[in-house]
Coordinates of C-alpha atoms and ligand atoms in Angstrom, one line a residue:
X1 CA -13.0 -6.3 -22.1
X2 CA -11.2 -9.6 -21.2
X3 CA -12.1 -10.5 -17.3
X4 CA -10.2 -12.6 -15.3
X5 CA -11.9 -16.3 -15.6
X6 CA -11.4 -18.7 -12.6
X7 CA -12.0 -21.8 -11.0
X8 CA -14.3 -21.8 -7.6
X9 CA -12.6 -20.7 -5.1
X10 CA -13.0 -21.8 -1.2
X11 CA -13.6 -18.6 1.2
X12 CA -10.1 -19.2 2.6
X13 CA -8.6 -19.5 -1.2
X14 CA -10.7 -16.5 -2.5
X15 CA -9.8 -14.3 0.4
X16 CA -5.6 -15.8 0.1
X17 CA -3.6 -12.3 -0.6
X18 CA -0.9 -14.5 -2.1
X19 CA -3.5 -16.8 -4.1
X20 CA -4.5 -13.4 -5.5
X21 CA -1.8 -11.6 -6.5
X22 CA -0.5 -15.6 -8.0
X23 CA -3.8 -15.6 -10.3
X24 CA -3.8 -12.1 -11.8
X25 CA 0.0 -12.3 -12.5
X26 CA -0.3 -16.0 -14.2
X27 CA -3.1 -13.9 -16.0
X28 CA -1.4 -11.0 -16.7
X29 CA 1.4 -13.2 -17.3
X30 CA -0.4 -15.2 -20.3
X31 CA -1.8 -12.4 -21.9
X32 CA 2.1 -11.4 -22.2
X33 CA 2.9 -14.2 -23.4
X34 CA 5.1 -14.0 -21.1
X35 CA 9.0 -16.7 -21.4
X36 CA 8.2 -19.6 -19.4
X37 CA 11.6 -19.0 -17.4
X38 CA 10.8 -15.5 -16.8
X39 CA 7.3 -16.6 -15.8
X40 CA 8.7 -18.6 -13.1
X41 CA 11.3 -16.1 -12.3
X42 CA 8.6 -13.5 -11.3
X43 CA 6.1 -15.7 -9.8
X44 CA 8.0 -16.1 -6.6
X45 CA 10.1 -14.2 -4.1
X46 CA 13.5 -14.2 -4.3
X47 CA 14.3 -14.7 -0.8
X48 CA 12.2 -14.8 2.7
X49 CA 13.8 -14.5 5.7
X50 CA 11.8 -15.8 9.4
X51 CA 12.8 -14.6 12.1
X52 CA 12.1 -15.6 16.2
X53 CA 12.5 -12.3 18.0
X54 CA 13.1 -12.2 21.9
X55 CA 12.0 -9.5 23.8
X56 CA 12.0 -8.5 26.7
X57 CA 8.6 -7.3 28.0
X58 CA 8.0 -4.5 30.6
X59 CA 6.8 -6.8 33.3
X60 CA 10.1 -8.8 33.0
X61 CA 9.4 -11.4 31.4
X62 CA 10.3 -13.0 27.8
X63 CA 8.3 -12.8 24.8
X64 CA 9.4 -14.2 21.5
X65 CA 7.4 -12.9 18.4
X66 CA 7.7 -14.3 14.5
X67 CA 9.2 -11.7 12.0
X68 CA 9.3 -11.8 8.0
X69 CA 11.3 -9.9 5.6
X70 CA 10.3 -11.2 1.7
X71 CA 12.0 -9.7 -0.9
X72 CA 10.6 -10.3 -4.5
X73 CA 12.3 -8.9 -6.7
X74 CA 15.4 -6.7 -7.2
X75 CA 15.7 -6.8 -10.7
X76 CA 14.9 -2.6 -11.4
X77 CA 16.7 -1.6 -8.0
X78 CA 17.0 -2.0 -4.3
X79 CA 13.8 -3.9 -2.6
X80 CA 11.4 -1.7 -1.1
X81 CA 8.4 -2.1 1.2
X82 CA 6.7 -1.7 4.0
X83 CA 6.8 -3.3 7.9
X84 CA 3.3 -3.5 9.2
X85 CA 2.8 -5.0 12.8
X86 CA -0.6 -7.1 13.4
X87 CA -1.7 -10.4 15.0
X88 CA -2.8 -11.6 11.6
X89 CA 0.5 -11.5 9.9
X90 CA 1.0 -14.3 7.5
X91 CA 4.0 -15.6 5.4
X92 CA 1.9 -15.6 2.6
X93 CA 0.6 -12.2 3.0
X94 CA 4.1 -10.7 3.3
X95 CA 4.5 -12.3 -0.4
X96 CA 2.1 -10.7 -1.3
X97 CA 2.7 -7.5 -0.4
X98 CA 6.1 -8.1 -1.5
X99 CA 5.3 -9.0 -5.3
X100 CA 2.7 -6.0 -5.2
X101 CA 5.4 -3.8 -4.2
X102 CA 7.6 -4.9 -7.4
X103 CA 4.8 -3.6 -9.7
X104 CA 3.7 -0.8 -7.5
X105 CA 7.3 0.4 -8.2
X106 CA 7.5 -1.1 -12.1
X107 CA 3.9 0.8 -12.6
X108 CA 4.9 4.2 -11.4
X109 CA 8.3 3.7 -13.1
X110 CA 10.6 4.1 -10.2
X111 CA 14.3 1.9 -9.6
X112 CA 13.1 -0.4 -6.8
X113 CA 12.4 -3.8 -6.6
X114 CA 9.7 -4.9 -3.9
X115 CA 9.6 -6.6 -0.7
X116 CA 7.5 -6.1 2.6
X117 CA 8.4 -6.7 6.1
X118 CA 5.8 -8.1 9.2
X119 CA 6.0 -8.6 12.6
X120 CA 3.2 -11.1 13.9
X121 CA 2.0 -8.9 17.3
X122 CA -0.6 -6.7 19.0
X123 CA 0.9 -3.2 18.9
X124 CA -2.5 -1.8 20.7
X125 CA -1.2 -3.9 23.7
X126 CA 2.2 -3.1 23.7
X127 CA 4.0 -0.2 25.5
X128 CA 5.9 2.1 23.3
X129 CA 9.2 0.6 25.1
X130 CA 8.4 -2.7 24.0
X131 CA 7.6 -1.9 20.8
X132 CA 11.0 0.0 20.5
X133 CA 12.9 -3.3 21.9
X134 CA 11.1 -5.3 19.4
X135 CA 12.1 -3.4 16.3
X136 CA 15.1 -3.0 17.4
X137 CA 15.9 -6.7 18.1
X138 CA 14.0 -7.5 14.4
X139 CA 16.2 -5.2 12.5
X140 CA 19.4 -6.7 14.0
X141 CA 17.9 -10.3 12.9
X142 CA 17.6 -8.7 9.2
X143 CA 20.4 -6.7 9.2
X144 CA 22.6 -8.7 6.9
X145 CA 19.4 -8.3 4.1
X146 CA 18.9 -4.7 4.6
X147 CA 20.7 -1.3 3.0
X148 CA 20.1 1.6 1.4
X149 CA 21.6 -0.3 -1.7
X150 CA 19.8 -3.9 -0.5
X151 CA 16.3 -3.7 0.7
X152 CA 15.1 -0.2 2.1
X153 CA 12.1 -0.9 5.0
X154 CA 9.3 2.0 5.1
X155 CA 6.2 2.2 7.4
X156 CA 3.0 0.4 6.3
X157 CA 0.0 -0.8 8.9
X158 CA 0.7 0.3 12.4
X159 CA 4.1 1.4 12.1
X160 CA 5.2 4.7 11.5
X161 CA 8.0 7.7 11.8
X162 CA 8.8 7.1 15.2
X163 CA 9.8 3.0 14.0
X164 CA 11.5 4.0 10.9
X165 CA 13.8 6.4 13.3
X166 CA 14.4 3.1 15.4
X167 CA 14.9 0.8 12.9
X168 CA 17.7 3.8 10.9
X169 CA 19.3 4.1 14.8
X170 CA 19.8 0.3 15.1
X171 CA 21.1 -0.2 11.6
X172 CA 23.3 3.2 11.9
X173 CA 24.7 2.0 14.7
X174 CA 25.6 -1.9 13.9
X175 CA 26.9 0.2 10.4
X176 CA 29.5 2.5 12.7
X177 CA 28.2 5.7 10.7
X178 CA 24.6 7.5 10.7
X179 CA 22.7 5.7 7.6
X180 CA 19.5 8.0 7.0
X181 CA 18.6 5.9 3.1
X182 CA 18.5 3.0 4.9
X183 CA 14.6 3.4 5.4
X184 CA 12.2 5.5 4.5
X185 CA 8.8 7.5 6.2
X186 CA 11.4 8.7 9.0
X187 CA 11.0 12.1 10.9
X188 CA 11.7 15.4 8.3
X189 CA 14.5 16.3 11.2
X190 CA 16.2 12.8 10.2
X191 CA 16.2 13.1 6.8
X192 CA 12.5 12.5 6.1
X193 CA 10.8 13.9 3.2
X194 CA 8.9 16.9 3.1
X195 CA 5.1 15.3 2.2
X196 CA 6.0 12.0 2.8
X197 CA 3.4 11.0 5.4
X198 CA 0.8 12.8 3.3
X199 CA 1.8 11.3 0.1
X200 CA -0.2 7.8 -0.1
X201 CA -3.3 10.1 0.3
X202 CA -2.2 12.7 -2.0
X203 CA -1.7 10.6 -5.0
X204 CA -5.1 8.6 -4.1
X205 CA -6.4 12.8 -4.5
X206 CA -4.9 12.5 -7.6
X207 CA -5.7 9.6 -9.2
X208 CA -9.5 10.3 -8.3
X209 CA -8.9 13.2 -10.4
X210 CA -8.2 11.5 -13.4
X211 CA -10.7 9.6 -12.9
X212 CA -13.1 12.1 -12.6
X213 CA -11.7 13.9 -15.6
X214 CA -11.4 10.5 -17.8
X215 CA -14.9 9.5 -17.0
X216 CA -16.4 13.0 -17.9
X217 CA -17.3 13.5 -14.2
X218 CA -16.9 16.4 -11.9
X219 CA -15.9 17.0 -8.4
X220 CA -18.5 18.9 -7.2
X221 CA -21.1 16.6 -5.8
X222 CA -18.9 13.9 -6.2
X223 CA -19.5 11.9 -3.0
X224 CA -17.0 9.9 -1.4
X225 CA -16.9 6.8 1.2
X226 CA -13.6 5.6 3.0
X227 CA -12.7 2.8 4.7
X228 CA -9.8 3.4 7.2
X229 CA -8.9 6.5 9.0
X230 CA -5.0 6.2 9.3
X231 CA -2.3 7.1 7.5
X232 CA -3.6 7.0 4.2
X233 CA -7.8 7.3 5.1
X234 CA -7.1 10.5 6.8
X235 CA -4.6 11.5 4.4
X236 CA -6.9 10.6 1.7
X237 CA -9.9 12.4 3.1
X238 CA -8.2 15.5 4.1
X239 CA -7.2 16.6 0.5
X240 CA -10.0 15.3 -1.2
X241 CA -11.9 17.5 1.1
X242 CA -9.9 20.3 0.1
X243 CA -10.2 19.8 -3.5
X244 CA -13.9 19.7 -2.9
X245 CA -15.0 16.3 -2.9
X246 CA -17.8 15.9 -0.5
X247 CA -16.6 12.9 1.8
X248 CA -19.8 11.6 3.5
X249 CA -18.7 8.7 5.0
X250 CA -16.2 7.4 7.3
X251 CA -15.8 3.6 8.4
X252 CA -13.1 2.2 11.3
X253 CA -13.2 -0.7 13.1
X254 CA -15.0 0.1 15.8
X255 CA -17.7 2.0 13.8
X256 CA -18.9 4.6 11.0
X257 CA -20.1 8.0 10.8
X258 CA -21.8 9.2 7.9
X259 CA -23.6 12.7 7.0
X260 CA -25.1 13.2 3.5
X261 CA -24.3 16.8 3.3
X262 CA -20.8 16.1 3.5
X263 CA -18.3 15.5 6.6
X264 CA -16.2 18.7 8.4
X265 CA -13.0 16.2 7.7
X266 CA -10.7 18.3 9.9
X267 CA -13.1 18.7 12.7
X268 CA -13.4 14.4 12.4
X269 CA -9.2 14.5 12.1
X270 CA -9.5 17.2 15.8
X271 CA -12.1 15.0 17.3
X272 CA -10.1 11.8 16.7
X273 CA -6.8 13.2 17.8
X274 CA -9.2 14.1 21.3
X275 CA -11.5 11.3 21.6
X276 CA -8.9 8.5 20.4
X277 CA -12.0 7.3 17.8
X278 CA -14.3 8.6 15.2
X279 CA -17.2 7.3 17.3
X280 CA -19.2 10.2 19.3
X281 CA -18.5 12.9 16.2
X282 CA -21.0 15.4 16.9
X283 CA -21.4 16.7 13.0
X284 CA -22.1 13.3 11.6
X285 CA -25.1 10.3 12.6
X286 CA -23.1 6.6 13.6
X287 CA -23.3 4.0 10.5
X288 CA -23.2 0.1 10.4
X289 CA -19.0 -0.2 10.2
X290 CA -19.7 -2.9 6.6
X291 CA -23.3 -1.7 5.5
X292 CA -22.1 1.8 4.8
X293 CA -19.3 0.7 1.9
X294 CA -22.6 -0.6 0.3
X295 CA -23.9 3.0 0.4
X296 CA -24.6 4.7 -2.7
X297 CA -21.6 7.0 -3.4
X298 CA -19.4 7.9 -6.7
X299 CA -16.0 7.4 -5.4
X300 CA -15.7 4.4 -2.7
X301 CA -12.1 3.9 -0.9
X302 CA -11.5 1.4 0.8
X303 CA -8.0 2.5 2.9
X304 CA -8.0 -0.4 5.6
X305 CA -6.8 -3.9 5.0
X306 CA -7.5 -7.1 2.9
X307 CA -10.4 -8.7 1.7
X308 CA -12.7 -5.8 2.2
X309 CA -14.7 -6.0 -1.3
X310 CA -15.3 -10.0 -1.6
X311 CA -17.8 -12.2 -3.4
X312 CA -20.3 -12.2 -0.8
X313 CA -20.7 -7.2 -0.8
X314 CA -19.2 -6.9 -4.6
X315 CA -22.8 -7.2 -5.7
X316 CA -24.2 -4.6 -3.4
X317 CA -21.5 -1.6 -3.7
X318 CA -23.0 1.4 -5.3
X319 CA -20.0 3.4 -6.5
X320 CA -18.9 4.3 -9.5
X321 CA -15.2 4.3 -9.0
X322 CA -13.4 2.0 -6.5
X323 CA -10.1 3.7 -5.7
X324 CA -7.9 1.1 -3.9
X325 CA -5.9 3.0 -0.9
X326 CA -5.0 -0.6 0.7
X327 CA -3.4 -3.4 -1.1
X328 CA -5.2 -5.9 -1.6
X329 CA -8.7 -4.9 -0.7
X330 CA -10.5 -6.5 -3.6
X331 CA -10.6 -10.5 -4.2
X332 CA -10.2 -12.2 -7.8
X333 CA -14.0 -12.7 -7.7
X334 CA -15.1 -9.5 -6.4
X335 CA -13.5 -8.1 -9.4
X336 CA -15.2 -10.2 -12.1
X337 CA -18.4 -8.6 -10.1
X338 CA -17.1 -5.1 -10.1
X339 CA -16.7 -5.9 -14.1
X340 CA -19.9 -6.3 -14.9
X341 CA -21.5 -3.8 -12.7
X342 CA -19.0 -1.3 -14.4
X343 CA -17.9 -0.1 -12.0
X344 CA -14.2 2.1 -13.1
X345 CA -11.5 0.1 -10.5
X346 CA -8.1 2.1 -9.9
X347 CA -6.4 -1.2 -8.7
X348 CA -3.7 -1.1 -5.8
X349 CA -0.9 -1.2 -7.4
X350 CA -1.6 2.4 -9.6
X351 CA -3.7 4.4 -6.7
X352 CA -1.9 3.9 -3.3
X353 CA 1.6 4.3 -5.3
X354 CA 1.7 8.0 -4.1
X355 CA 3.6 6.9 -1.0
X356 CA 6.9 4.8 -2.6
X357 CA 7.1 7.3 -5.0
X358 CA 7.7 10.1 -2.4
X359 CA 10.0 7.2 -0.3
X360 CA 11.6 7.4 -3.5
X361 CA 12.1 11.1 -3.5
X362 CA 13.0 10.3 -0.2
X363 CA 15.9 7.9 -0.9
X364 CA 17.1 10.4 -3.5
X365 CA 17.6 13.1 -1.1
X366 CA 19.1 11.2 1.7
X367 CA 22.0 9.7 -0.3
X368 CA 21.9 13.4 -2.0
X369 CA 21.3 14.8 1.5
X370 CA 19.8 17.4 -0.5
X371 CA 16.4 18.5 0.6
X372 CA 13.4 19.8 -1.1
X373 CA 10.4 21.7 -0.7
X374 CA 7.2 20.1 -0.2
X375 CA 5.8 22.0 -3.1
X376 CA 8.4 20.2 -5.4
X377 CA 8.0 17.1 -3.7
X378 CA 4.4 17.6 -4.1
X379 CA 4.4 18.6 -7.6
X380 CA 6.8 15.6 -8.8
X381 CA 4.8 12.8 -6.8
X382 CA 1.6 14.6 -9.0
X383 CA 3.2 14.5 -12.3
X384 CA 4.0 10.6 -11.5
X385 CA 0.9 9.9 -11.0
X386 CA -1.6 11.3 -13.0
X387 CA 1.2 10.3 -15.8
X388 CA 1.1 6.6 -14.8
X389 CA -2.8 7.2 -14.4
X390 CA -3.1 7.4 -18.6
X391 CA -0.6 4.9 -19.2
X392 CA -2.4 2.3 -17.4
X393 CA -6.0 3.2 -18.9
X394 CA -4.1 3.7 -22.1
X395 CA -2.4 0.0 -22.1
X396 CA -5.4 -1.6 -20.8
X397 CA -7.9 -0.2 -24.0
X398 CA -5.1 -0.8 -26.7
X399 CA -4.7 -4.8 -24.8
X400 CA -8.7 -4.7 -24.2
X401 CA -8.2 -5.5 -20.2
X402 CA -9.4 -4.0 -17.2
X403 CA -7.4 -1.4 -14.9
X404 CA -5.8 -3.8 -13.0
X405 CA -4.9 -6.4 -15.3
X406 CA -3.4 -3.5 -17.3
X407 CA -1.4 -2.5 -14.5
X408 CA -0.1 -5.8 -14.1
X409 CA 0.8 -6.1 -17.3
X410 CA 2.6 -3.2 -17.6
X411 CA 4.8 -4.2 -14.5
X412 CA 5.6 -7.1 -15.7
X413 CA 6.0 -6.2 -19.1
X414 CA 8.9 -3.7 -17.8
X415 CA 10.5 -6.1 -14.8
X416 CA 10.5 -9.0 -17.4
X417 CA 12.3 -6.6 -19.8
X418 CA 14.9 -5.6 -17.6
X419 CA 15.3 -9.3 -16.1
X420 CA 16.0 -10.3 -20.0
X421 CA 18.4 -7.8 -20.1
X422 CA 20.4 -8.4 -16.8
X423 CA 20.4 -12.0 -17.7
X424 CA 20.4 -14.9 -15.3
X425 CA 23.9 -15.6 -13.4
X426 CA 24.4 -18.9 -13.1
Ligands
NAD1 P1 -2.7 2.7 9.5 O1 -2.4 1.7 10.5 O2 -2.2 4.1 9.6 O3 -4.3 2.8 9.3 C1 -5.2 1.8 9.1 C2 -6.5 2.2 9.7 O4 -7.5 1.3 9.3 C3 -6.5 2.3 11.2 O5 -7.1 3.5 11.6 C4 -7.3 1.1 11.6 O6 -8.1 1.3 12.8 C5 -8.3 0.9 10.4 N1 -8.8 -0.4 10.2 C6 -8.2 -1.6 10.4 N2 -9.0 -2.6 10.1 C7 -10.2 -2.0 9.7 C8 -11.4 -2.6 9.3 N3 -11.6 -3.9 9.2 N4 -12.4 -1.7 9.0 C9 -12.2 -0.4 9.1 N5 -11.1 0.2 9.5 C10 -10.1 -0.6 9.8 O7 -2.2 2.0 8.1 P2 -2.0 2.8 6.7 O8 -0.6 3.1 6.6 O9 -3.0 3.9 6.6 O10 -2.3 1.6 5.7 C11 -3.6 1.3 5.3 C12 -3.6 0.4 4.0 O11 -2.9 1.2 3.0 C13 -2.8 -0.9 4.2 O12 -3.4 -1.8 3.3 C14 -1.4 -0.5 3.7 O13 -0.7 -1.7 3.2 C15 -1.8 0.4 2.5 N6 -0.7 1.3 2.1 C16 -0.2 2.2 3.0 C17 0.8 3.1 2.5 C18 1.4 4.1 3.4 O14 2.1 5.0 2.9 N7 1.1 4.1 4.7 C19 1.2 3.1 1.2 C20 0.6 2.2 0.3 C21 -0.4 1.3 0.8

């Protein structure tokens, strides 16, 4: 199998999300042989918008926090991606996350382009009021870039329903008419999607199916390790529990639990809810929060943030599978590790896909404002996935590349197409 070859890397470089995604497409990219134009084309956003947002904070006074909206591409479709609120927001990592969103969409096959949306801030120390000002006051700075025909925002790290229903208010009310397609992850009373909020998780399940099946493993005794327990961690761990998977670890950052004969995930999910942490869980023994992703396991998931999996733990992880629920979790060099440990990666870009797809579904019903069950929401978002599943292992053993650099391929392969075929306006 062709890895990806590259020149030493700093820590800061290595551990770049935009550096990252840059190198695997130019890779991806070559072994295309991909139109120099296009090549350029691709590599880079098409627009980035920075904002200054004032706010008015409960105690009176004025804070002003930094905002981005990048959208890479809308060559297959309106831009699509998710706002996440966290001190670290970087430009660079919204362009990222944008780029990776035009291929999440490009691999699972649905009309979107990508883009991503961040709001530097510390939600934990914000009041729900001033939260709601600040989204609010960000989507009025981005309103002329967003619609449900131009760029359609969706929850991602630390955002969720209840700012997808503040962010459809503002725009619907700027608009003069109620907009529901204009974002997606809202309430199912607001023209939500049934299975939405489980979907990132559900099509992780599935995708460790495959797996399982392509690899000639089985799910009973088939341990599992996550990192994360939000929306997609707990998501993640509640079905797999359900299908049978024995989940026997659990990693946040404020610390682990772990029980060999398998964690009670909805007792975990009950004592959360209670305790406001996974810490204290009575059925499980406290871990080290980064030794325990080195434990040995079949399936590991890392469903956090960045830069998890790095050159300095790719060498120790004991998995068999790694099933990215975050973006971006695994560095360029971590990878060429992973490779020659063997170890089966289900990159980004395929395995946390569950969740546009069903914004998708989402989109579809809104502008329909039709609404399904969640059994045929369910069902579709399952066919999607274990489909795009086999085409990416098929394209990357007829190309001889790994998992992701298949993926990538693929995307590209189809955005370039359809970028050909549009033609540039000049
Ligand atoms: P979330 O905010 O609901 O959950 C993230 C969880 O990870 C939180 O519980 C947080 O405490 C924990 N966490 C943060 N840093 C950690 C660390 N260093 N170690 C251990 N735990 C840590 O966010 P989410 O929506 O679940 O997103 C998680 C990841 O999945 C992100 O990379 C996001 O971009 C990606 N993703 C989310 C969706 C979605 O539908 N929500 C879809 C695709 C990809």
């Amino acid at each position: 199998m062709a890895t990806l070859t590259t020149p030493a890397l700093t820590l800061e470089q290595e551990t770049n999300p935009w550096e990252a995604q840059a190198s695997r497409f130019d890779f991806a990219a070559k072994k295309l042989n991909l139109d120099q134009g296009i090549w350029k084309l691709l590599r880079y956003p098409t627009r980035e918008i920075i904002v200054h947002i004032p706010v008015q904070m409960d105690d009176g006074s004025i804070e002003v926090f930094t905002g981005y909206r990048v959208q890479h591409s809308i060559a297959r479709g309106p831009a699509k991606g998710g706002i996440r609120y966290a001190p670290d927001v970087s430009l660079d990592e919204v362009r990222a996350l944008a780029s990776w969103m035009t291929w999440k969409c490009a691999v699972v096959n649905i009309p979107f382009g990508g883009a991503k949306g961040g709001v530097i801030c510390d939600p934990k120390k914000m009041s729900q009021g001033e939260l709601e000002r600040m989204t609010r006051r960000y989507t009025a700075s981005i309103i002329d870039f967003i619609g449900p025909e131009k760029d359609v925002p969706a929850p991602d790290m630390n955002t969720n329903e209840q700012t997808m229903a503040w962010i459809m208010d503002t725009y619907s009310m700027h608009m003069g008419q109620t907009s529901t397609a204009v974002v997606t992850g809202k309430p199912v009373n607001m023209g939500g999607s049934r299975g939405r909020r489980e979907a990132t998780g559900r099509g992780i399940s599935v995708v460790c199916d495959e797996a399982l099946k392509h690899l000639g493993m089985s799910i009973e005794g088939c341990r599992v390790i996550l990192q994360g327990f939000g929306n997609v961690g707990s998501n993640a761990a509640n079905i797999l529990y359900r299908k049978g998977y024995t989940i026997i670890g659990i990693t946040e950052y404020d610390g682990a639990v772990y029980n060999a004969d398998g964690i009670d995930i909805p007792a975990l999910i009950e004592h959360r809810a209670r305790a406001g942490t996974i810490n204290g869980f009575a059925k499980a023994v406290p871990a080290d929060k980064d030794e325990i992703l080195t434990r040995e396991c079949e399936i590991l998931i890392p469903a956090a943030t960045e830069n998890v999996i790095t050159s300095r733990n790719a060498a120790d992880l004991r998995c068999r599978i790694l099933c990215e629920g975050a973006n971006g979790p695994t560095t360029v060099l971590a990878d060429e590790i992973l490779a020659e440990k063997g170890v089966f990666v289900i990159p980004d870009i395929l395995a946390n896909a569950g969740g546009v797809t069903t914004s998708y579904f989402e989109w579809v019903q809104d502008r329909m404002g039709y609404f399904w069950t969640e059994s045929e929401v369910n069902q579709r978002l399952d066919t999607i996935m274990s489909e795009s599943f086999k085409d990416v292992v098929s394209y990357g053993t007829a190309h001889q590349v790994n998992n992701r650099i298949a993926a990538y391929m693929l995307a590209i392969d189809r955005v370039a197409f359809t970028t050909k075929q549009r033609g540039v306006y000049a």
